[in-house]
PDB file of C-alpha atoms in Angstrom:
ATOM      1  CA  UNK A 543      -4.272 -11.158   9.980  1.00 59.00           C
ATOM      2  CA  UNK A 544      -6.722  -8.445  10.140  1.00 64.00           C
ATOM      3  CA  UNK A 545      -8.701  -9.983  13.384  1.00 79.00           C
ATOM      4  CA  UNK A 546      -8.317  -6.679  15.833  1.00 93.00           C
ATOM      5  CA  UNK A 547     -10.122  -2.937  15.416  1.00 96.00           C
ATOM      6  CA  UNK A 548      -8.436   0.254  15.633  1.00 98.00           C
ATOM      7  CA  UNK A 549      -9.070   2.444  18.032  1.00 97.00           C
ATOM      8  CA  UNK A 550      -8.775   6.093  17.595  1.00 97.00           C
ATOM      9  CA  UNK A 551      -8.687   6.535  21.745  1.00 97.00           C
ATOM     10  CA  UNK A 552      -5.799   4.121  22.623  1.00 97.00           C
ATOM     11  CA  UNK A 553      -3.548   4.703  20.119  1.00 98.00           C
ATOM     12  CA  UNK A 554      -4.121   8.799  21.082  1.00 97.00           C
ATOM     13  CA  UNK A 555      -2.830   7.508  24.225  1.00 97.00           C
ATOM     14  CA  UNK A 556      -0.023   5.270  22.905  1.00 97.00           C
ATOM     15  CA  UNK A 557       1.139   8.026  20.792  1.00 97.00           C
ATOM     16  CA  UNK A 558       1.433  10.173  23.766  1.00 97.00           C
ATOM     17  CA  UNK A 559       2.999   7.432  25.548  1.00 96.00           C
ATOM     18  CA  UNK A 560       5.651   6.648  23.307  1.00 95.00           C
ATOM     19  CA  UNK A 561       6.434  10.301  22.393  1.00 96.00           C
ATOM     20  CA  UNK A 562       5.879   9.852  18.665  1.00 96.00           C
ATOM     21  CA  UNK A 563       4.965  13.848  18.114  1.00 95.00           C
ATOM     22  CA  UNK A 564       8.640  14.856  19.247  1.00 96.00           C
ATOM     23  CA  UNK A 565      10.759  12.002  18.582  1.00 96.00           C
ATOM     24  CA  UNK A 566      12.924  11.713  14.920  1.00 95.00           C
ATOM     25  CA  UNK A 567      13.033   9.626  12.445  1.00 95.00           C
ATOM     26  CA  UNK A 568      15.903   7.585  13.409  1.00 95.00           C
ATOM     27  CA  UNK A 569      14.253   7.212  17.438  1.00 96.00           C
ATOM     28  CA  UNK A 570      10.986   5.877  15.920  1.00 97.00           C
ATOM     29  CA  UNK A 571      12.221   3.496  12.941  1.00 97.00           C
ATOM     30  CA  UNK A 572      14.951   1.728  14.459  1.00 96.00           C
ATOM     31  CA  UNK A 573      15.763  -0.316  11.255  1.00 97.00           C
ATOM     32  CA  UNK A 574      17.575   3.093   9.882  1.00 96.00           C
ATOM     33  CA  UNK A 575      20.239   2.922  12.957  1.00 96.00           C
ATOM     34  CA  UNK A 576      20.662  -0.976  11.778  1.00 96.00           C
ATOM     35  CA  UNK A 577      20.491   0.233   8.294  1.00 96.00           C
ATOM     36  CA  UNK A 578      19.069  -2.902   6.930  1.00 97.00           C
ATOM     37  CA  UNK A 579      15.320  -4.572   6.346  1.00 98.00           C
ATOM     38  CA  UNK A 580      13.296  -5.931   9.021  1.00 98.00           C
ATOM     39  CA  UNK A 581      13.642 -10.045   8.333  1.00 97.00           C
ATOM     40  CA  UNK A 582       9.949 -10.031   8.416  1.00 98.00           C
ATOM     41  CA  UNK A 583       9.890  -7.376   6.077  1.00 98.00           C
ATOM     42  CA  UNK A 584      12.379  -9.131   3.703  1.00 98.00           C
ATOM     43  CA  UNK A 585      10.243  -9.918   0.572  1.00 97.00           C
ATOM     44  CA  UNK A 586      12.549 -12.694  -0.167  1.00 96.00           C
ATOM     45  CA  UNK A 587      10.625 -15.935  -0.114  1.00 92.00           C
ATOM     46  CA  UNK A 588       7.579 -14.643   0.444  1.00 95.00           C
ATOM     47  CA  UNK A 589       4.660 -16.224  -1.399  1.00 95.00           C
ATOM     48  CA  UNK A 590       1.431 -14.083  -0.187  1.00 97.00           C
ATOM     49  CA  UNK A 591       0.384 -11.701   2.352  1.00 98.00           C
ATOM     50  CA  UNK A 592      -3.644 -12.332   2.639  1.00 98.00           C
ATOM     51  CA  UNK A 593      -6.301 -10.142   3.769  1.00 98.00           C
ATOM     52  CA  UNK A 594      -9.109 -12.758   5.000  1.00 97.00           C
ATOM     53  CA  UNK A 595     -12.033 -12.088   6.326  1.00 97.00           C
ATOM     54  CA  UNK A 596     -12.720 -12.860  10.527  1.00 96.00           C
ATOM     55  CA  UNK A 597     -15.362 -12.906  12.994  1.00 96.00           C
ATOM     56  CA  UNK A 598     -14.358  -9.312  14.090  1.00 96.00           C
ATOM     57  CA  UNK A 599     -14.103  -8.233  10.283  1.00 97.00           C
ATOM     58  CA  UNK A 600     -16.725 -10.034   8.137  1.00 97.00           C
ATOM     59  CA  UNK A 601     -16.109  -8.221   4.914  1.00 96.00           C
ATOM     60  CA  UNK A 602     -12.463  -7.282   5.096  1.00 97.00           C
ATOM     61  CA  UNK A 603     -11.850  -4.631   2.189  1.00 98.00           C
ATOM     62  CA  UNK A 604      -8.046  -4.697   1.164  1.00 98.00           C
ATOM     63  CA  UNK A 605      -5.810  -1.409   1.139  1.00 98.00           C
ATOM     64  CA  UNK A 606      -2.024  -1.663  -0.430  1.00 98.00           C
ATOM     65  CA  UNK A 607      -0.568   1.308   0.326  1.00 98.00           C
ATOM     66  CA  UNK A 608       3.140   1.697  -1.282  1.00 98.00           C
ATOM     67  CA  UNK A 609       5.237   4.464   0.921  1.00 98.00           C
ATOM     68  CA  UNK A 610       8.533   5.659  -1.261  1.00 96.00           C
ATOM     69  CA  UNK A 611      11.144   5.457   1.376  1.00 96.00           C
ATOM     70  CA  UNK A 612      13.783   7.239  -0.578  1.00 92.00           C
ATOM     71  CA  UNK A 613      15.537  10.587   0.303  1.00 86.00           C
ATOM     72  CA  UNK A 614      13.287  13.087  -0.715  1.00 86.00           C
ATOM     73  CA  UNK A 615      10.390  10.834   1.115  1.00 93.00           C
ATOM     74  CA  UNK A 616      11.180   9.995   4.124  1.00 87.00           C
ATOM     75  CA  UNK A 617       9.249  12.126   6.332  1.00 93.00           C
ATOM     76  CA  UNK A 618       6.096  11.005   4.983  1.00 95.00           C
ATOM     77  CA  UNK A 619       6.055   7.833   7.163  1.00 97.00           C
ATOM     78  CA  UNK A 620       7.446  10.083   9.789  1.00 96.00           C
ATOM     79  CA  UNK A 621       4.304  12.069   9.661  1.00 97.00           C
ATOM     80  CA  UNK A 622       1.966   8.688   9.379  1.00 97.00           C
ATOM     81  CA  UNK A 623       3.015   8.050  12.107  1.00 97.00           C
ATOM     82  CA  UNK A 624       2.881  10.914  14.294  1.00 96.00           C
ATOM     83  CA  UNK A 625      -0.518  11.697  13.593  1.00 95.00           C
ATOM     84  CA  UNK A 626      -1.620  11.052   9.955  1.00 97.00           C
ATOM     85  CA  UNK A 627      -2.439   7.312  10.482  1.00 98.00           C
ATOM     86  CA  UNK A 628      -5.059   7.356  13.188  1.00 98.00           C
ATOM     87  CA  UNK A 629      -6.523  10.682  10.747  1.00 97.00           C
ATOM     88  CA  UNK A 630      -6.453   7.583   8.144  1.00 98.00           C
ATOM     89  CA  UNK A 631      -7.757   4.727   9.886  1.00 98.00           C
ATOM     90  CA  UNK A 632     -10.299   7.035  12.026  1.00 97.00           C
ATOM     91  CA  UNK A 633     -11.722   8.460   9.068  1.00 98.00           C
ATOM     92  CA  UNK A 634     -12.332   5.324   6.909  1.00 98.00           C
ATOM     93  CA  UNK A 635     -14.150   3.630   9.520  1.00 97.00           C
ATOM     94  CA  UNK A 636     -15.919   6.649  10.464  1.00 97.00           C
ATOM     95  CA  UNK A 637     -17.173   6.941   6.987  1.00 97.00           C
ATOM     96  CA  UNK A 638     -18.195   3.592   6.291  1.00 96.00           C
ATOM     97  CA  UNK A 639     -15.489   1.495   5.717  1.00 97.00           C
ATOM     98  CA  UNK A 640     -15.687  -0.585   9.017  1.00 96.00           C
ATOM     99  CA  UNK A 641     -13.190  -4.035   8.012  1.00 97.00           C
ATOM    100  CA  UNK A 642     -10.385  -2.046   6.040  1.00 98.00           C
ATOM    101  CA  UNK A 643      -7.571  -4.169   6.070  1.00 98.00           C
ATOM    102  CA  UNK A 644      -4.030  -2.064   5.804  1.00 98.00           C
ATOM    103  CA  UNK A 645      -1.339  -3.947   3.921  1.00 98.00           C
ATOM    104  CA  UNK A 646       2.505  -1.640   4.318  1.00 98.00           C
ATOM    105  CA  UNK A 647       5.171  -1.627   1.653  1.00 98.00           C
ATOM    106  CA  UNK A 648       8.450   0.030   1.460  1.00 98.00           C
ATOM    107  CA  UNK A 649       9.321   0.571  -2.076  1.00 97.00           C
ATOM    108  CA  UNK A 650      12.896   2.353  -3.287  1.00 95.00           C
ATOM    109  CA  UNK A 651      14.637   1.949  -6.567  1.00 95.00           C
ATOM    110  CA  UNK A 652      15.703  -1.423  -7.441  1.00 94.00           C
ATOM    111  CA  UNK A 653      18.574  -0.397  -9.696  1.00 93.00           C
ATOM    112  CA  UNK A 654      20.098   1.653  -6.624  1.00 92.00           C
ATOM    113  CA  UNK A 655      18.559   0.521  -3.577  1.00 94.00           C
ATOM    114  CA  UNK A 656      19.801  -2.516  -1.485  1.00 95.00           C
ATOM    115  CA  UNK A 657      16.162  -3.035  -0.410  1.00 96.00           C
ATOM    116  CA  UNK A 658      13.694  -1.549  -2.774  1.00 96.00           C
ATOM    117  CA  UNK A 659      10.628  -3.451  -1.327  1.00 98.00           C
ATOM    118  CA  UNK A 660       9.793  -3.922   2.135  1.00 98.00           C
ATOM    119  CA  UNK A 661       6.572  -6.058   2.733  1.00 98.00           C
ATOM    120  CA  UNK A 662       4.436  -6.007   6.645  1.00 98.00           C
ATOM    121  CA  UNK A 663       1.305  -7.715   6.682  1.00 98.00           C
ATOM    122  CA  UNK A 664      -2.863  -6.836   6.110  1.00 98.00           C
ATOM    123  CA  UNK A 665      -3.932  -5.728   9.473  1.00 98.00           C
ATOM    124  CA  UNK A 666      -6.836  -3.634  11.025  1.00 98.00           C
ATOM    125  CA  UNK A 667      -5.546  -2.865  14.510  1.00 98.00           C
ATOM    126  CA  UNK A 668      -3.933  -0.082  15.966  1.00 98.00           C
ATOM    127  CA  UNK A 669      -1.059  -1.680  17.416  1.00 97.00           C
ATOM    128  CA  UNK A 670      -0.629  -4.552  14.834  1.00 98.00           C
ATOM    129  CA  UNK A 671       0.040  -1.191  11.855  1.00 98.00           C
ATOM    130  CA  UNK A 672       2.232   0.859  14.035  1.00 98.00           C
ATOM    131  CA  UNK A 673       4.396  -2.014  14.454  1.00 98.00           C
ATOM    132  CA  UNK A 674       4.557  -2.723  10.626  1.00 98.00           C
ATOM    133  CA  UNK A 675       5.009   1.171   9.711  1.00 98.00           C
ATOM    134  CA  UNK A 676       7.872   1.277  12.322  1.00 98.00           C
ATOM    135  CA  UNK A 677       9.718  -1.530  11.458  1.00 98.00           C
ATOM    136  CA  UNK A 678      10.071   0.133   7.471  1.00 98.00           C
ATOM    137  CA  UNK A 679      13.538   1.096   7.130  1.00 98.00           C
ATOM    138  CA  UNK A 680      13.708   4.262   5.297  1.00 97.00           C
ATOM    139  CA  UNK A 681      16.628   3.777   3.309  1.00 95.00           C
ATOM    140  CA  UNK A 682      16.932   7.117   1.503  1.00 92.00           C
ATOM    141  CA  UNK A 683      18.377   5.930  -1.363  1.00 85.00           C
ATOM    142  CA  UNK A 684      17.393   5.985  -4.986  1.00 82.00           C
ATOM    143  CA  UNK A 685      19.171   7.589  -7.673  1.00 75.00           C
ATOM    144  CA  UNK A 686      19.469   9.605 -10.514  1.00 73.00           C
ATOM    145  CA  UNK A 687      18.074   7.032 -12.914  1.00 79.00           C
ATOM    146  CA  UNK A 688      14.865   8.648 -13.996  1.00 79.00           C
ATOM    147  CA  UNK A 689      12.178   6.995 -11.415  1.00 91.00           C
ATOM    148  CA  UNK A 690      11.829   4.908  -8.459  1.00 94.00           C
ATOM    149  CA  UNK A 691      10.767   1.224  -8.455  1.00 96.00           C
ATOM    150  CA  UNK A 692       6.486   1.796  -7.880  1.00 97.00           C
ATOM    151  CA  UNK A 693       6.273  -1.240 -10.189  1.00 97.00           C
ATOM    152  CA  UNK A 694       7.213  -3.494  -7.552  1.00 97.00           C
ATOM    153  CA  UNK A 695       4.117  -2.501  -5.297  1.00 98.00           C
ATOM    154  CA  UNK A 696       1.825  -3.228  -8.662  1.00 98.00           C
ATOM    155  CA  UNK A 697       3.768  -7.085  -8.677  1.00 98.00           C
ATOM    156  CA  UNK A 698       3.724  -7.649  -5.258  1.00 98.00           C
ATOM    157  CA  UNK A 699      -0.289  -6.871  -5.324  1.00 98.00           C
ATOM    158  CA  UNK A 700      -0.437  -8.475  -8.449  1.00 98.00           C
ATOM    159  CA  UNK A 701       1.337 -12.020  -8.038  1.00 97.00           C
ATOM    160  CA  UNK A 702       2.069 -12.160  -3.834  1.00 97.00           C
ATOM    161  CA  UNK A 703      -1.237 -11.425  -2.264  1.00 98.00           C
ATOM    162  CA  UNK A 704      -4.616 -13.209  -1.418  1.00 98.00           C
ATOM    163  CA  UNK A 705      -7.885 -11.465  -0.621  1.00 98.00           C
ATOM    164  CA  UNK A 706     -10.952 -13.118   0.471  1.00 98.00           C
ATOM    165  CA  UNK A 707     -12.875  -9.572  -1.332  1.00 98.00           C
ATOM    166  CA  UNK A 708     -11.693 -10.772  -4.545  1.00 98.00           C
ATOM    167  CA  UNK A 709     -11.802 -14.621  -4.076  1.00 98.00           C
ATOM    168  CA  UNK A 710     -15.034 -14.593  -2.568  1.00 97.00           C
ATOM    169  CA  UNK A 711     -16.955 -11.275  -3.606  1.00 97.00           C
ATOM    170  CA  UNK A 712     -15.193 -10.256  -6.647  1.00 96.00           C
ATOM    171  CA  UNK A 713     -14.403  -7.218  -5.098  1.00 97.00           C
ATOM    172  CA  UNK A 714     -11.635  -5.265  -5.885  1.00 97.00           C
ATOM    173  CA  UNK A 715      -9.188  -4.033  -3.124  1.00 98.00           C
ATOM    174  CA  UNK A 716      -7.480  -0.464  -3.280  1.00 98.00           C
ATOM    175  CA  UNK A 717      -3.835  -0.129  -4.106  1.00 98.00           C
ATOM    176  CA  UNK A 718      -2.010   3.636  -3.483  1.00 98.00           C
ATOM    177  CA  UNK A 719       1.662   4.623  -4.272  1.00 98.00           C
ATOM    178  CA  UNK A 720       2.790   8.036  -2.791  1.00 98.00           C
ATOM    179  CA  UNK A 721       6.202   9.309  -4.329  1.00 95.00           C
ATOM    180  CA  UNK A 722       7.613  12.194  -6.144  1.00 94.00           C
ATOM    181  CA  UNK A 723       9.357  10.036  -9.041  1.00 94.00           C
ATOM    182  CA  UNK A 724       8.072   9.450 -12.154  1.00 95.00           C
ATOM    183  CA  UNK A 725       7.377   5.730 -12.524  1.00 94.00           C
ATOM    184  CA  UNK A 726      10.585   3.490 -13.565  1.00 93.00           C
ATOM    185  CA  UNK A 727       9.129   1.673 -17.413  1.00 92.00           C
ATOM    186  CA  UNK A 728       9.766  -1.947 -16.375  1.00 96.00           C
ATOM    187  CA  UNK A 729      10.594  -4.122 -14.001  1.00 97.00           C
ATOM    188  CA  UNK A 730      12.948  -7.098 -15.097  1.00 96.00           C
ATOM    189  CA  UNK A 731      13.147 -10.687 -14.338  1.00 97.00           C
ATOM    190  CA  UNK A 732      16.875 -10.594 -13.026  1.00 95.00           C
ATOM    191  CA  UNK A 733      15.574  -7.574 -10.082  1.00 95.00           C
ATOM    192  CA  UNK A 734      12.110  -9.965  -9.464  1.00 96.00           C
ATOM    193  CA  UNK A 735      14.878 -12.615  -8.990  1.00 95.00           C
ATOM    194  CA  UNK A 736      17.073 -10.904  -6.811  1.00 94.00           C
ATOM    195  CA  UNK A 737      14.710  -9.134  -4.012  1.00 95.00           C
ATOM    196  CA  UNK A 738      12.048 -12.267  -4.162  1.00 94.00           C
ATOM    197  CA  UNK A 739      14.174 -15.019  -4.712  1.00 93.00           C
ATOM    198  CA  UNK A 740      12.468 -15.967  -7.945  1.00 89.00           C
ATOM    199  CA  UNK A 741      11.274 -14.748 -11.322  1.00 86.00           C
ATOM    200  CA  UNK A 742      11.305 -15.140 -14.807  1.00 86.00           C
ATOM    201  CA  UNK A 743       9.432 -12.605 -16.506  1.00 94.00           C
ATOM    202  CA  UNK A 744      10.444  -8.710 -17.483  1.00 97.00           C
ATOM    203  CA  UNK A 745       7.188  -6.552 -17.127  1.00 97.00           C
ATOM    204  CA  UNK A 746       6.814  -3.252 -18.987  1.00 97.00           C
ATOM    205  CA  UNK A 747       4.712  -1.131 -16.597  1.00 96.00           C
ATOM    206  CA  UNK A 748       1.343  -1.417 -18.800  1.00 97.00           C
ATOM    207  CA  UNK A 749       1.785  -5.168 -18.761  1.00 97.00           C
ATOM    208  CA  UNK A 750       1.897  -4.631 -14.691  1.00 97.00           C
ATOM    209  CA  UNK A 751      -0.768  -2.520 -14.370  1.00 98.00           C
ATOM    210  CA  UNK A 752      -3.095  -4.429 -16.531  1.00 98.00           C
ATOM    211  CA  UNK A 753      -1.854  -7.810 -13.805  1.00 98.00           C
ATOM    212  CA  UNK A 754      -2.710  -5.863 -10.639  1.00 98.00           C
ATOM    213  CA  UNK A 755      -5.750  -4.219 -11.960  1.00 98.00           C
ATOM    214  CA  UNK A 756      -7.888  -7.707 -11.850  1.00 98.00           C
ATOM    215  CA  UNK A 757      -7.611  -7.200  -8.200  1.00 98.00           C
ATOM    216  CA  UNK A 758      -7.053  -3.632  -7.370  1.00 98.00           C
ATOM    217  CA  UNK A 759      -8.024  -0.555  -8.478  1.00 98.00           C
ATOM    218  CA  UNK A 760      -4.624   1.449  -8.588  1.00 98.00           C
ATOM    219  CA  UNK A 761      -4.081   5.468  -7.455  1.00 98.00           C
ATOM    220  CA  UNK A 762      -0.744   7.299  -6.925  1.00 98.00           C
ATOM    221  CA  UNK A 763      -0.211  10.138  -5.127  1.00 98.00           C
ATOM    222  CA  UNK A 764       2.226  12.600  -6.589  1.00 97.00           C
ATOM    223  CA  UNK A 765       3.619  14.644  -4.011  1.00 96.00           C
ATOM    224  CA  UNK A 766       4.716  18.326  -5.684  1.00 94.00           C
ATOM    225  CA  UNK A 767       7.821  19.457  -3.788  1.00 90.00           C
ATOM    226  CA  UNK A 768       9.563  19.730  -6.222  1.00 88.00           C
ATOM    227  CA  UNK A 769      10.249  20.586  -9.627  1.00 90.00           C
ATOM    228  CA  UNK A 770      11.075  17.103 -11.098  1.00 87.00           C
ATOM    229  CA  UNK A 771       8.404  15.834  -9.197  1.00 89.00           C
ATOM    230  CA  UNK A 772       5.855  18.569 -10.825  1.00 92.00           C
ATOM    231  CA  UNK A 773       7.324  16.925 -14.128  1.00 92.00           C
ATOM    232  CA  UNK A 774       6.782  13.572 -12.926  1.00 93.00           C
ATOM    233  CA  UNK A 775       2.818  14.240 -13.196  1.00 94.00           C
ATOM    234  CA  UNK A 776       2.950  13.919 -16.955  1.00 95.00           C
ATOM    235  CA  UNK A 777       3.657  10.523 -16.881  1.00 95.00           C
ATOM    236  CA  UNK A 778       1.832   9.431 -14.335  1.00 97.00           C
ATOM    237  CA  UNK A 779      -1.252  11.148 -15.556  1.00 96.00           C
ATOM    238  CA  UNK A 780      -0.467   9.127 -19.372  1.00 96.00           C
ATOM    239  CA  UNK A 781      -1.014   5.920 -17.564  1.00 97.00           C
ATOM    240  CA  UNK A 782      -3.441   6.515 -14.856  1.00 98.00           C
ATOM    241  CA  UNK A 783      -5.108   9.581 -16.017  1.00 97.00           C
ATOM    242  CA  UNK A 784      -7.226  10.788 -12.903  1.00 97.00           C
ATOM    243  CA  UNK A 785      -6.341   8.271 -11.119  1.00 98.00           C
ATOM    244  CA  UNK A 786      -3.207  10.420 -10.817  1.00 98.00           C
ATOM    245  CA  UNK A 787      -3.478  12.803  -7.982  1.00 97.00           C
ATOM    246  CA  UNK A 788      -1.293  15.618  -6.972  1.00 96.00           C
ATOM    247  CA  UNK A 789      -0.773  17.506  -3.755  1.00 97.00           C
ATOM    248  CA  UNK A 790       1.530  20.451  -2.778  1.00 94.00           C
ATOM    249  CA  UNK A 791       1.085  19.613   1.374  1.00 95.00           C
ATOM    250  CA  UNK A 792       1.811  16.519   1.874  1.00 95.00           C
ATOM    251  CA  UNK A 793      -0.167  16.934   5.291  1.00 95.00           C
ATOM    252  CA  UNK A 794      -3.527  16.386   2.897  1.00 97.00           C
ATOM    253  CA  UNK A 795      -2.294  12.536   1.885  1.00 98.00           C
ATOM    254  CA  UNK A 796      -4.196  10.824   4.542  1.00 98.00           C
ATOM    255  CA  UNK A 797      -7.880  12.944   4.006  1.00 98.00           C
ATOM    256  CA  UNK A 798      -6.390  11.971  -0.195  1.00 98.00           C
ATOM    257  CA  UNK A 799      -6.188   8.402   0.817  1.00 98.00           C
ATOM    258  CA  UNK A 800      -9.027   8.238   2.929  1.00 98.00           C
ATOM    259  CA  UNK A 801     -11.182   9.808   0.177  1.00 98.00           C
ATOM    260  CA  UNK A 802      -9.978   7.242  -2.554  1.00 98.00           C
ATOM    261  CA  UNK A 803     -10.695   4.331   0.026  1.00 98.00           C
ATOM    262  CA  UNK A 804     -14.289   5.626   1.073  1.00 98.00           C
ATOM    263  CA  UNK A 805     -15.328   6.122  -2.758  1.00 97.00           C
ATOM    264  CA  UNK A 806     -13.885   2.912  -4.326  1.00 97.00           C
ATOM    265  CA  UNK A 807     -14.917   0.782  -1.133  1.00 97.00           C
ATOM    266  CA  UNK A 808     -18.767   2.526  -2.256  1.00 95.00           C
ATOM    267  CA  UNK A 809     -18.563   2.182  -5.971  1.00 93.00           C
ATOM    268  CA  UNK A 810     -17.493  -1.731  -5.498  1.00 90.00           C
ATOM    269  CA  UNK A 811     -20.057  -2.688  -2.813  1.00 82.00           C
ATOM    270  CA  UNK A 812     -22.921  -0.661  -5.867  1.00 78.00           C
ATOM    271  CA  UNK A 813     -20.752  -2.990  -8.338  1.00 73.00           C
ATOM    272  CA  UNK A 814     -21.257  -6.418  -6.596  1.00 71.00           C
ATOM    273  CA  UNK A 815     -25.006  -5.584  -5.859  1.00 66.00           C
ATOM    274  CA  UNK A 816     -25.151  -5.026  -9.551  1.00 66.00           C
ATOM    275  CA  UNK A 817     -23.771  -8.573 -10.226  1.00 63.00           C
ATOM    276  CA  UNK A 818     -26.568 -10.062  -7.942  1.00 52.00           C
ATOM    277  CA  UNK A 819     -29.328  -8.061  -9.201  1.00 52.00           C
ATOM    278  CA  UNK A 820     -28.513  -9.534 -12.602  1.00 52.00           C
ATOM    279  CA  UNK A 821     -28.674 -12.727 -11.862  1.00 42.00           C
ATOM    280  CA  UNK A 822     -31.712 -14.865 -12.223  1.00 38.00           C
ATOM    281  CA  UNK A 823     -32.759 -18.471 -10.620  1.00 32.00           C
ATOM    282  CA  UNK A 824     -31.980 -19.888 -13.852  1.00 44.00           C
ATOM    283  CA  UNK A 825     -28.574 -18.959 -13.599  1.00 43.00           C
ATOM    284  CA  UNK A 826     -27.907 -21.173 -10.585  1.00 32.00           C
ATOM    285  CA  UNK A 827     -27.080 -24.673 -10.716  1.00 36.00           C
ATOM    286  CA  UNK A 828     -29.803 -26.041  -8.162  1.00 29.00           C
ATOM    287  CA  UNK A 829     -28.114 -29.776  -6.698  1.00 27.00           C
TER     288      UNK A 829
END
C-alpha cells in the first residue's frame, strides 16, 4: 500500500463532487445504514497491515491514527472528512513530511460494542484514505463502563503491523488516539480472542504501551466536551504525561495531529542520523 500521493487539488474537487460539505453522516458512511463492519475492515484474521516503502514513497513514515467511533464521537470522522483530512494530509507534506503513510482504525468499547476495532490499510493517496475513512462504521455505542477500548489501537500497532521505518531504519512511526473516554485498564485475552480470532494473553494498559512503544511513539487527543471527558485528562496525563493533549474545538485536531506528525517525523530522522554518526568503520563487519 502506500504507492500513490495526495493531492490537495483533486480531492478539493472530489469533495465538491461528491457533496461531502452538506451531506450527513449516514449519506457519507454507508456502513451505519448496514449497521455492521466493512468485511475488509473486520480485524478478524488479520495478521498485519504494512506500511512499505515504494518507488513513489522512498522513506514511508507510518501514522496510526485511532478515531473513537462511539456516540459522543461520531462527528469527528464526519468532519475528517469534509474538510479536516486534506488540512491533515496537505499540511504534513507541506511541512516536510513527503511519504506519510495513513493507517485508519475504528476503535469502540469492547465490553459493549459489537465491533470495537475496525482496521483499513497504510495508504498515502487521496482516494485510497477517503475510501478507508468512509467505509468506518460509526457504531455509536460504548457504555457506561468507565472508558472505551483505546488499548486495542496500542495491540493492533503493537502485534498486527509491519513497517519498513522500523524494520529497516529503526525509525519509529506515530500512533494518535482521539476520544473523550478515559482509557479502559486492560485488555483481556477472551476480547483479543473474540474480535481477532486469536489470543492468549490479558494486557494491563502499561504492559501495552510499553509493546507498542518499540515501534511508535504514542499521543492521544482528549477532546473536552464534556465534563467526564475534562476528568478523563487525569488519567491520561498519569500514563502519557504530555504526550496527553487536550482541545476544547475539536476543529483544531487535524493542525494537533499534523503538529505531532511534523515534530516526531523531525526528532526521529535527528535520532537515526545520530545512530550513524556514532558509528565507526570498525563497527562494520567488512565480507
Amino acid at each position: 500500500m502506500g504507492g500513490t500521493r495526495y493531492n490537495v487539488s483533486k480531492r478539493a474537487a472530489k469533495a465538491m463532487k461528491e457533496g461531502y460539505a452538506s451531506k450527513s453522516v449516514n449519506e457519507i458512511f454507508k456502513q451505519n445504514i448496514e449497521r455492521r463492519v466493512h468485511k475488509s475492515m473486520d480485524p478478524n484474521g488479520i495478521d498485519f497491515r504494512e506500511a512499505r516503502d515504494s518507488e513513489v514513497h522512498p522513506n514511508s513514515f507510518p501514522i496510526v491514527l485511532g478515531l473513537d467511533v462511539t456516540g459522543s464521537m461520531g462527528h469527528i470522522p464526519h468532519d475528517l472528512i469534509k474538510e479536516g483530512l486534506p488540512k491533515l494530509m496537505g499540511g504534513i507534506i507541506q511541512n516536510g513530511v513527503p511519504d506519510a503513510s495513513l493507517l485508519f482504525l475504528g476503535i469502540g468499547d469492547h465490553e459493549c460494542d459489537s465491533y470495537p476495532l475496525q482496521v483499513g490499510q497504510f495508504e498515502s493517496g487521496d482516494d485510497e484514505l477517503d475510501m478507508w475513512l468512509t467505509r468506518t462504521y460509526i457504531e455509536s455505542g460504548g457504555g457506561g463502563n468507565g472508558g472505551e477500548s483505546y488499548l486495542l489501537a496500542w495491540y493492533f500497532a503493537a502485534f498486527h503491523t509491519k513497517t519498513d521505518a522500523f524494520e529497516k531504519r529503526n525509525q519509529k512511526g506515530i500512533l494518535v488516539t482521539i476520544g473523550d473516554e478515559p482509557n479502559l485498564r486492560a485488555l483481556p485475552a477472551s476480547a483479543i480472542r473474540e474480535f481477532m480470532g486469536h489470543g492468549q494473553q490479558t494486557y494491563s494498559q502499561l504492559e501495552l504501551l510499553e509493546e507498542v512503544q518499540k515501534k511508535y511513539e504514542v499521543f492521544h487527543i482528549n477532546v473536552c466536551h464534556s465534563q467526564r471527558a475534562i476528568q478523563a485528562e487525569t488519567g491520561w496525563k498519569e500514563v502519557l504525561g504530555k504526550k496527553c493533549i487536550s482541545v476544547e474545538d475539536y476543529k483544531t485536531i487535524p493542525e494537533v495531529i499534523k503538529n505531532l506528525v511534523c515534530d516526531t517525523y523531525k526528532t526521529s530522522k535527528t535520532s537515526i542520523k545520530a545512530d550513524i554518526s556514532g558509528v565507526s568503520f570498525d563497527d562494520i563487519d567488512m565480507l
